[in-house]
Tab-separated table of C-alpha atoms and ligand atoms in Angstrom:
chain	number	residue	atom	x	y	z
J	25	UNK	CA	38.577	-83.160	171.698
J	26	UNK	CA	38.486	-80.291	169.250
J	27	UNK	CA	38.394	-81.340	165.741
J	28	UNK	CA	40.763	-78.890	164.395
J	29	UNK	CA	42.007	-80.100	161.285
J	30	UNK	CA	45.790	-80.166	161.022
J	31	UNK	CA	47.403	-77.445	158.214
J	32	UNK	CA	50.755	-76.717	159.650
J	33	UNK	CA	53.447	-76.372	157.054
J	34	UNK	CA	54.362	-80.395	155.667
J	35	UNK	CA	51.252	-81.875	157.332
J	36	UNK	CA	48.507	-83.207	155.176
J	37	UNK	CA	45.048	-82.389	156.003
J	38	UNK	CA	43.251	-84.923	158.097
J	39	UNK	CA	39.446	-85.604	159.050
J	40	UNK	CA	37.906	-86.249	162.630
J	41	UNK	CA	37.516	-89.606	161.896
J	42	UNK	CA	41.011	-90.248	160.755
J	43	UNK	CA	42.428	-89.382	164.572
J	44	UNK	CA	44.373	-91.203	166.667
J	45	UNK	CA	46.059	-90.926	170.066
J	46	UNK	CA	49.629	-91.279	171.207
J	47	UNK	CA	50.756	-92.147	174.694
J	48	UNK	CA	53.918	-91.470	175.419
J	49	UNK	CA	55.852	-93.244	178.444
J	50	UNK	CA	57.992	-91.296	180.212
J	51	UNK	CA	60.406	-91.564	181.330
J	52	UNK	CA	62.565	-92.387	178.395
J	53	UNK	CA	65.136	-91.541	176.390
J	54	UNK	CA	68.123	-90.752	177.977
J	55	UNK	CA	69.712	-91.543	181.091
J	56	UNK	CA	72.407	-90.141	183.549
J	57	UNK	CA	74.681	-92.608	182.280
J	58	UNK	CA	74.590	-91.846	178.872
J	59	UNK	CA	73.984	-87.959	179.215
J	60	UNK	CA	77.729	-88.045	181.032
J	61	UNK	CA	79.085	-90.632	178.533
J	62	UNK	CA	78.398	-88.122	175.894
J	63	UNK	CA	79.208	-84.821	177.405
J	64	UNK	CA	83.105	-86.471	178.431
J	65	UNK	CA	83.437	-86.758	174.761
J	66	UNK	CA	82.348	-83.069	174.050
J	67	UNK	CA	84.353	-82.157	176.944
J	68	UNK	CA	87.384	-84.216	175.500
J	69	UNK	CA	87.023	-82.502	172.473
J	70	UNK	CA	85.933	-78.617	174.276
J	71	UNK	CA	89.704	-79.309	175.856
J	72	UNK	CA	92.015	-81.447	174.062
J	73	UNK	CA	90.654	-80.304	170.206
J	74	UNK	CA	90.266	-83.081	167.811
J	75	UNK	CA	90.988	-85.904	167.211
J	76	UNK	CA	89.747	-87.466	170.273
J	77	UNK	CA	89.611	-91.345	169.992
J	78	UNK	CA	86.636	-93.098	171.303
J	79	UNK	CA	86.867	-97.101	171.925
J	80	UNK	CA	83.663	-98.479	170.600
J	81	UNK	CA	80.573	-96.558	170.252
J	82	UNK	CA	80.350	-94.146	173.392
J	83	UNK	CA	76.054	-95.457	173.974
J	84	UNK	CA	74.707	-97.653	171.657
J	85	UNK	CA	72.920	-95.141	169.133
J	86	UNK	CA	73.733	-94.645	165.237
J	87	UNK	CA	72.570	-91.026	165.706
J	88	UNK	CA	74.977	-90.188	168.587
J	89	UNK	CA	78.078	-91.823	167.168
J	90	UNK	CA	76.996	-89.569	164.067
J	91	UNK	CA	76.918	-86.637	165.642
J	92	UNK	CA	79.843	-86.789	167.771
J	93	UNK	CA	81.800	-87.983	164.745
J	94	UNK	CA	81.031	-84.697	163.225
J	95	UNK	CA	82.496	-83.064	166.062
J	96	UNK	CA	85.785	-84.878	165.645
J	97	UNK	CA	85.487	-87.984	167.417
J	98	UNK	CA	86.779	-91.337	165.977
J	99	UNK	CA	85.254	-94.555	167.088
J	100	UNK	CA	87.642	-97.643	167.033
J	101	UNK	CA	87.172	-100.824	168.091
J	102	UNK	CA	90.401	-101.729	170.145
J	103	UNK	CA	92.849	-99.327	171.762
J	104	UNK	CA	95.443	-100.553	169.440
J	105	UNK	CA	93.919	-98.711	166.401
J	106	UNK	CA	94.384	-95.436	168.924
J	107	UNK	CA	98.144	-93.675	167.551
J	108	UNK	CA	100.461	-93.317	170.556
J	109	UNK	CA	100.135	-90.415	172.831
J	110	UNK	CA	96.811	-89.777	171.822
J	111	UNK	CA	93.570	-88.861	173.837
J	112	UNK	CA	91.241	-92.054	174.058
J	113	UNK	CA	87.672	-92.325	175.844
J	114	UNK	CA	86.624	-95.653	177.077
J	115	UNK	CA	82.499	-96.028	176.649
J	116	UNK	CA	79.584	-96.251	178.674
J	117	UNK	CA	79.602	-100.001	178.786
J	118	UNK	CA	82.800	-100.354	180.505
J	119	UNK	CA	85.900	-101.980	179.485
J	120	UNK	CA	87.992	-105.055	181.638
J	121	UNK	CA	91.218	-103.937	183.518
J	122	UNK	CA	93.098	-105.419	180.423
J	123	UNK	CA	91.983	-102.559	178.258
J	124	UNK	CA	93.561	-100.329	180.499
J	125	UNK	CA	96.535	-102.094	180.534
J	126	UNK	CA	96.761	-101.411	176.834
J	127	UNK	CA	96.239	-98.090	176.617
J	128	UNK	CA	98.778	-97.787	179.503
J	129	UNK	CA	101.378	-99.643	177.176
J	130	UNK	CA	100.881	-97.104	174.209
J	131	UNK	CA	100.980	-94.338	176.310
J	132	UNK	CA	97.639	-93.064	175.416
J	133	UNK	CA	95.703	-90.211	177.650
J	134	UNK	CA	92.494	-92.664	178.778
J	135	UNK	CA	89.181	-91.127	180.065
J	136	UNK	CA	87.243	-93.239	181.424
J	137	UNK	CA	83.420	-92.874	180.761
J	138	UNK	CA	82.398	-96.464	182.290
J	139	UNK	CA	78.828	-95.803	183.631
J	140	UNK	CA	78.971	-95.701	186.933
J	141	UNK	CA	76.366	-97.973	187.483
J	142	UNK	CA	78.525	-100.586	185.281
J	143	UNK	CA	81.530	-99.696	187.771
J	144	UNK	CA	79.300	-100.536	190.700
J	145	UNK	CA	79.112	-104.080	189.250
J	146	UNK	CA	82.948	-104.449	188.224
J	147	UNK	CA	83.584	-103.837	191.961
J	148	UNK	CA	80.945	-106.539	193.168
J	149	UNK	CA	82.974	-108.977	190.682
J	150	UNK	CA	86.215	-108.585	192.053
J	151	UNK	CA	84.578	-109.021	195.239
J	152	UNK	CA	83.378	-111.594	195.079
J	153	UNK	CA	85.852	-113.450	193.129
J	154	UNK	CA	88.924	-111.964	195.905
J	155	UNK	CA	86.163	-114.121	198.227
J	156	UNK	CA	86.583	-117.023	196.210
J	157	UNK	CA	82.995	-117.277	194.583
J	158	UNK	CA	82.038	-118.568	191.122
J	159	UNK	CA	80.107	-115.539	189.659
J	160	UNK	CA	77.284	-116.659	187.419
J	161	UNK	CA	76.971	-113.480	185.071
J	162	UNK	CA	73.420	-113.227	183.935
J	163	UNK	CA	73.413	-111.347	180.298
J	164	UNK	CA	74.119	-111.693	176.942
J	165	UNK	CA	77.071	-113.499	175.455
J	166	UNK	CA	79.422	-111.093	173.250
J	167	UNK	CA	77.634	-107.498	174.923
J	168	UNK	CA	80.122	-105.098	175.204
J	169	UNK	CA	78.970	-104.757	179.325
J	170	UNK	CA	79.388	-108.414	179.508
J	171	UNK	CA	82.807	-108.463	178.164
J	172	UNK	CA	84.047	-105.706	180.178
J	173	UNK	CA	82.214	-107.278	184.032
J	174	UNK	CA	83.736	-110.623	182.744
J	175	UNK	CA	87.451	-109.135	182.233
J	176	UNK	CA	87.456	-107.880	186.064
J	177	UNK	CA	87.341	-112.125	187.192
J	178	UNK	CA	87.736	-114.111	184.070
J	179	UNK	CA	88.672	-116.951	186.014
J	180	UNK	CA	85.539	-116.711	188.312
J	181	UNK	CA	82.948	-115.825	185.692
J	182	UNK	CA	80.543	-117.678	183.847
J	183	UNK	CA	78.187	-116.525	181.202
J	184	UNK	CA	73.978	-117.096	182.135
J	185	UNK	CA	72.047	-116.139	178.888
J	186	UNK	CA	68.801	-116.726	180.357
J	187	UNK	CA	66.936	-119.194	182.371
J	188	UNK	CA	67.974	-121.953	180.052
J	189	UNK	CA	71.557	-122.117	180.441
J	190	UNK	CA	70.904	-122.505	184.255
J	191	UNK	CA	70.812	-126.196	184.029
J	192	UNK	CA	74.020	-126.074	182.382
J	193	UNK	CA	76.179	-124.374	184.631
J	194	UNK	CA	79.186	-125.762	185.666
J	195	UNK	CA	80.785	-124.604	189.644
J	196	UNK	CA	83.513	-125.760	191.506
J	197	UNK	CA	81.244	-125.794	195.080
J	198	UNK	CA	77.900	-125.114	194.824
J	199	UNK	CA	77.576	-123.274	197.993
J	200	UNK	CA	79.988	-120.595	197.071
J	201	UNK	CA	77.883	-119.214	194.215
J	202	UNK	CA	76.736	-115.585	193.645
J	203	UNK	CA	75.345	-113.811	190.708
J	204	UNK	CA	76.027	-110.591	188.846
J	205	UNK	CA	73.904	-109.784	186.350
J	206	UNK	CA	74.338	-107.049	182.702
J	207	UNK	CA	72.738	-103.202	183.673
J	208	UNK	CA	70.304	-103.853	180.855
J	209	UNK	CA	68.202	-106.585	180.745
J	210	UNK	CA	64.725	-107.441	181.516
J	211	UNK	CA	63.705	-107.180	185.417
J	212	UNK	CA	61.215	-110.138	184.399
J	213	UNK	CA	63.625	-112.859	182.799
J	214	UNK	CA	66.158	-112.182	185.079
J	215	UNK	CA	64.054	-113.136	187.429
J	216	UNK	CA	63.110	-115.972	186.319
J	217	UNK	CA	66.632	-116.661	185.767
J	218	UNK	CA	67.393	-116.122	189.300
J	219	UNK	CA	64.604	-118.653	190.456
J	220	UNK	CA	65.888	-120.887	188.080
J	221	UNK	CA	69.939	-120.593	189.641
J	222	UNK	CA	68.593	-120.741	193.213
J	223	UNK	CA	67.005	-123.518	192.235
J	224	UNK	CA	70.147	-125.533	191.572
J	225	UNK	CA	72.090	-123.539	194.280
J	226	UNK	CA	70.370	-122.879	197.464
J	227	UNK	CA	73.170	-120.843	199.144
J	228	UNK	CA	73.419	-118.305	196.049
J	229	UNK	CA	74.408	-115.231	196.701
J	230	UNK	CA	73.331	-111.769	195.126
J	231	UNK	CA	74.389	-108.444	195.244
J	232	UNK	CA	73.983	-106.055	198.193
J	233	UNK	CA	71.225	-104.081	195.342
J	234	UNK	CA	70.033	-104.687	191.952
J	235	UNK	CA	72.373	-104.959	189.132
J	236	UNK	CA	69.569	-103.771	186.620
J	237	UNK	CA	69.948	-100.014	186.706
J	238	UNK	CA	67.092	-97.645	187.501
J	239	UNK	CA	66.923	-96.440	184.143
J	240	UNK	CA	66.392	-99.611	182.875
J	241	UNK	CA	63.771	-100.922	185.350
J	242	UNK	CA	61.864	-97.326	185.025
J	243	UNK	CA	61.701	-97.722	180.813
J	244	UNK	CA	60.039	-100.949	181.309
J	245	UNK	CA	57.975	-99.736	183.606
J	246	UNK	CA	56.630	-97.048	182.120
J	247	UNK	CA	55.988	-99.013	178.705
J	248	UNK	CA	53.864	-101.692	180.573
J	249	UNK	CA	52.010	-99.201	181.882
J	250	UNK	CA	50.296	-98.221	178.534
J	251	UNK	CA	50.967	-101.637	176.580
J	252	UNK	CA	47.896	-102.995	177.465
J	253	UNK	CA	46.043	-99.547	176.231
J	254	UNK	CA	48.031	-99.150	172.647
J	255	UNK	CA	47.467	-101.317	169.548
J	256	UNK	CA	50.965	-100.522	168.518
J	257	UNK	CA	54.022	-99.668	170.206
J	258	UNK	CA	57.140	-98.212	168.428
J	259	UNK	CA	60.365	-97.817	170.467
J	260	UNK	CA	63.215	-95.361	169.164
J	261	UNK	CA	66.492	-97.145	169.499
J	262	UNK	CA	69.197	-98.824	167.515
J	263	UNK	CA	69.449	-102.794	167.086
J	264	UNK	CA	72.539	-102.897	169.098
J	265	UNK	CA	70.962	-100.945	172.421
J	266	UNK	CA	70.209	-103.681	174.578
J	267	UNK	CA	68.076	-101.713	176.676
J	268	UNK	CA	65.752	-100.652	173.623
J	269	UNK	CA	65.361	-103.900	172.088
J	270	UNK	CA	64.282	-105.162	175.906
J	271	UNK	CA	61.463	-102.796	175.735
J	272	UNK	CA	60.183	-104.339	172.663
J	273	UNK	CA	60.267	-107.555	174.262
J	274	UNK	CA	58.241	-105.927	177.479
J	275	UNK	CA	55.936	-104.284	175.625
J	276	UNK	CA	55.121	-107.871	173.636
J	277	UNK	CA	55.022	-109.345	176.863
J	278	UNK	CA	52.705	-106.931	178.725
J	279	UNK	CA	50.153	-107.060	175.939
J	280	UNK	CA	50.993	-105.062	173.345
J	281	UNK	CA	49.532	-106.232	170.097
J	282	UNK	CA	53.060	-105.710	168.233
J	283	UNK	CA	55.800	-103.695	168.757
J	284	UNK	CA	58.307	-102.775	166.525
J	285	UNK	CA	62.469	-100.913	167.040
J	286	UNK	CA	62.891	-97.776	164.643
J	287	UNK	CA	66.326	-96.112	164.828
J	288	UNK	CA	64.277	-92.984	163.557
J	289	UNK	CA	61.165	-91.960	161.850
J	290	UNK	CA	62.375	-93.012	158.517
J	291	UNK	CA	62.117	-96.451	159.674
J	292	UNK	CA	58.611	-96.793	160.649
J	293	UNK	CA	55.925	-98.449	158.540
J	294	UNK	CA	53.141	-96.926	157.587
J	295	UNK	CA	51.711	-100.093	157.232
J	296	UNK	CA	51.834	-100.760	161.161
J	297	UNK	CA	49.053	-98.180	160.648
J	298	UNK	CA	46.090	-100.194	159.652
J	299	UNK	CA	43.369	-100.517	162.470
J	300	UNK	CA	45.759	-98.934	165.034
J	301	UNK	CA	43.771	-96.383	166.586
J	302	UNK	CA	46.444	-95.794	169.572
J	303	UNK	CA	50.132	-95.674	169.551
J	304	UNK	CA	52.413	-96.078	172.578
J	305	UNK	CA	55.782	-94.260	171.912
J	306	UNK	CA	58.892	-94.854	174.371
J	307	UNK	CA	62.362	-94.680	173.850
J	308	UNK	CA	65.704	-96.199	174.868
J	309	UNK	CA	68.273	-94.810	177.449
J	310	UNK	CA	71.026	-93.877	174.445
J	311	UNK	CA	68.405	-91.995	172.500
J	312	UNK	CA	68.547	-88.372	172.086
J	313	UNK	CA	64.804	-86.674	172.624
J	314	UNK	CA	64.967	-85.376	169.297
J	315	UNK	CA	64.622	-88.746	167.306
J	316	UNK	CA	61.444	-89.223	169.503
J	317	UNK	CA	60.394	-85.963	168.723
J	318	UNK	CA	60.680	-87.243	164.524
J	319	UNK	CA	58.528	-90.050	164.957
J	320	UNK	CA	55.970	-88.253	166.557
J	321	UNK	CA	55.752	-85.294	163.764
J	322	UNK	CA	55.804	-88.560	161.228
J	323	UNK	CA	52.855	-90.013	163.833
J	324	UNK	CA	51.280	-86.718	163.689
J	325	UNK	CA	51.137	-86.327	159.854
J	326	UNK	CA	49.046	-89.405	159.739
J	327	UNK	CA	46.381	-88.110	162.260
J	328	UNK	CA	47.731	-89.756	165.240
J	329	UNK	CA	48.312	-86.380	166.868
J	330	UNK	CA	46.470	-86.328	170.312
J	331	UNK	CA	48.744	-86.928	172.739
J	332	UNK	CA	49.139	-87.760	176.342
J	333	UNK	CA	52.019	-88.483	177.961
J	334	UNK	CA	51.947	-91.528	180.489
J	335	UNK	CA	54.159	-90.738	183.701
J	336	UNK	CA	55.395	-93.968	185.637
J	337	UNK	CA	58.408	-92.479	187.432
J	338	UNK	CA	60.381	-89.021	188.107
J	339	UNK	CA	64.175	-89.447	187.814
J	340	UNK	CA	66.628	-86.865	188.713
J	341	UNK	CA	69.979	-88.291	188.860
J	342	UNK	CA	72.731	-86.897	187.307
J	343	UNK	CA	76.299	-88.217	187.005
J	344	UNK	CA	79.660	-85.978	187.334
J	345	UNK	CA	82.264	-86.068	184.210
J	346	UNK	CA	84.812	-88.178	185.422
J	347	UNK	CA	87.559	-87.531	187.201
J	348	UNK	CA	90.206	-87.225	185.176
J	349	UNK	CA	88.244	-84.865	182.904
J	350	UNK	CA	87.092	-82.395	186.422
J	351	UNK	CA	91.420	-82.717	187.063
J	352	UNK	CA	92.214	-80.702	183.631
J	353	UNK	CA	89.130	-78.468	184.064
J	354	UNK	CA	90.149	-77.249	187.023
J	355	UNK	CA	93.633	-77.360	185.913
J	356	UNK	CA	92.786	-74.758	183.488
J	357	UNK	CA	90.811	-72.927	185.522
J	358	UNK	CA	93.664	-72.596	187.531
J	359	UNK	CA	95.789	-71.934	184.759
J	360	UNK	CA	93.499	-69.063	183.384
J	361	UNK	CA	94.042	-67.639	186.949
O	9	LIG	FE1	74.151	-96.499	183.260
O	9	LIG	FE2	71.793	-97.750	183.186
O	9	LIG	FE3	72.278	-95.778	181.546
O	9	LIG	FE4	73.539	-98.098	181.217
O	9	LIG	S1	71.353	-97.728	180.988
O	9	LIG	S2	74.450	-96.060	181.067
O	9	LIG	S3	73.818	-98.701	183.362
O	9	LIG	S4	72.189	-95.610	183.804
């Protein structure tokens, strides 16, 4: 490696022997789910002007709901903070029929920016409750996903926060089980989970594919494959992400000496420094490629600025607006003749 020292404008001078490497996983960052969840709120805005209303925060990032806020979007909790008549965009997590019901009754213009991925697994709910299984939901109790796949069979579902709680489960025949399980979580506990609930019921059923979206499984892929290499691994993400704070738990778990969650570069401790001679970097599907881009010009101005990205995957999905949205675009277009 050349031992150029570093004088760019804000960086402080650094010696040979101070360098140290980066590997970045990729992917990261964000995913198809999120990139649509966010451009159906620009879009809301591009057509219906401000304000539009958006129930809970559209992905979980501080940085996101910032920026769209700036735009003119207003994050509420429940639809009945939403005035009547007014445009409203359900989130990435997804939201249970009764939501809709809601914003039916105040008479509010919905748009509906449920991941699709999330949609896939309200359909396997109703499913399988219309064929009269108990659905053991594996994820975590009070997640906005969770609360939204539970509203589509409430009578049918029950929680499984790990392999723990499998002992505990309580079903009315135990050879008409089947399991859903939150977009989210970590491919590793859930299996274990799994194991565990087959364990107790032989005849459970699963769903036709994996519940755990690609972007998920690919993140965690990609950080195990450098964990083992890195002395430190910092993931960009906010507390709330589920998905972020998972790969933080991976990286632990795949050997990582620590790991720590920064929402941005003003959160990392230059203490986590000392002795680290590599650092793995990843990030979390809601996060914006820009906030990764922060920590490593913070990485950077502390030496650690040889970099190599680590490739574990190639994704190239993309997801279209949703319908509703495509309806008044080509409305317009129409319109505009
Ligand atoms: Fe969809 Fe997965 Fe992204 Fe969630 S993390 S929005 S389920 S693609």
């Amino acid at each position: 490696m050349d031992c150029l020292p570093l004088l760019a404008a804000g960086r402080r001078r650094v010696d040979c022997c101070d360098m140290g490497r980066v590997l970045l996983a990729k992917p990261r960052g964000y995913c198809a789910g999120v990139d649509r969840a966010v451009q159906t709120v620009e879009k809301a805005l591009d057509l219906y002007g401000a304000p539009v209303y958006v129930r809970k925060q559209i992905v979980h990032n501080a940085h996101v709901v910032k920026t769209l806020e700036a735009k003119g979007a207003i994050f509420v909790e429940e639809t009945d903070e939403v005035p009547y008549g007014a445009t409203v965009v359900f989130s990435a997590h997804g939201v249970a029929p009764s939501v809709h019901e809601e914003a039916a009754a105040r008479q509010l213009r919905t748009i509906d920016a449920t991941c699709p991925l999330v949609t896939k697994v309200h359909s396997e709910a109703r499913r399988f409750a219309k064929e009269d299984y108990d659905i053991l939901l594996i994820g975590h109790a009070g997640h906005e996903e969770v609360v939204g796949t539970t509203g589509q069979a409430p009578d049918r579902i029950h929680l499984v926060d790990g392999p723990e709680d499998a002992a505990g489960v309580k079903v009315r025949d135990p050879k008409r089980v089947a399991y859903l399980s939150q977009t989210t979580l970590s491919v590793d506990e859930t299996q274990s989970t799994v194991k565990a609930l087959r364990e107790r019921f032989p005849h459970l059923q699963g769903p036709p594919s994996d519940d755990i979206c690609y972007a998920t499984q690919n993140r965690q892929m990609a950080i195990k494959a450098i964990a083992k290499s890195v002395d430190l691994v910092i993931v960009v993400g906010s507390p709330n992400s589920s998905n972020s704070v998972r790969l933080v738990e991976v990286a632990l778990d795949a050997g990582a000496p620590k790991a720590y969650l920064v929402d941005n570069s003003s959160e990392v401790d230059e203490s986590w420094l000392e002795g680290v001679e590599t650092v793995g970097v990843t990030s979390g599907a809601s996060v914006p490629e820009e906030l990764v881009t922060g920590v490593m010009a913070w990485l950077a101005e502390r030496g650690f600025d040889e970099v190599e990205e680590v490739a574990s995957a190639d994704e190239h999905l993309l997801f279209a607006l949703p319908p509703e949205l495509r309806r008044e675009m080509r409305a317009r277009e129409r319109a505009a003749g």
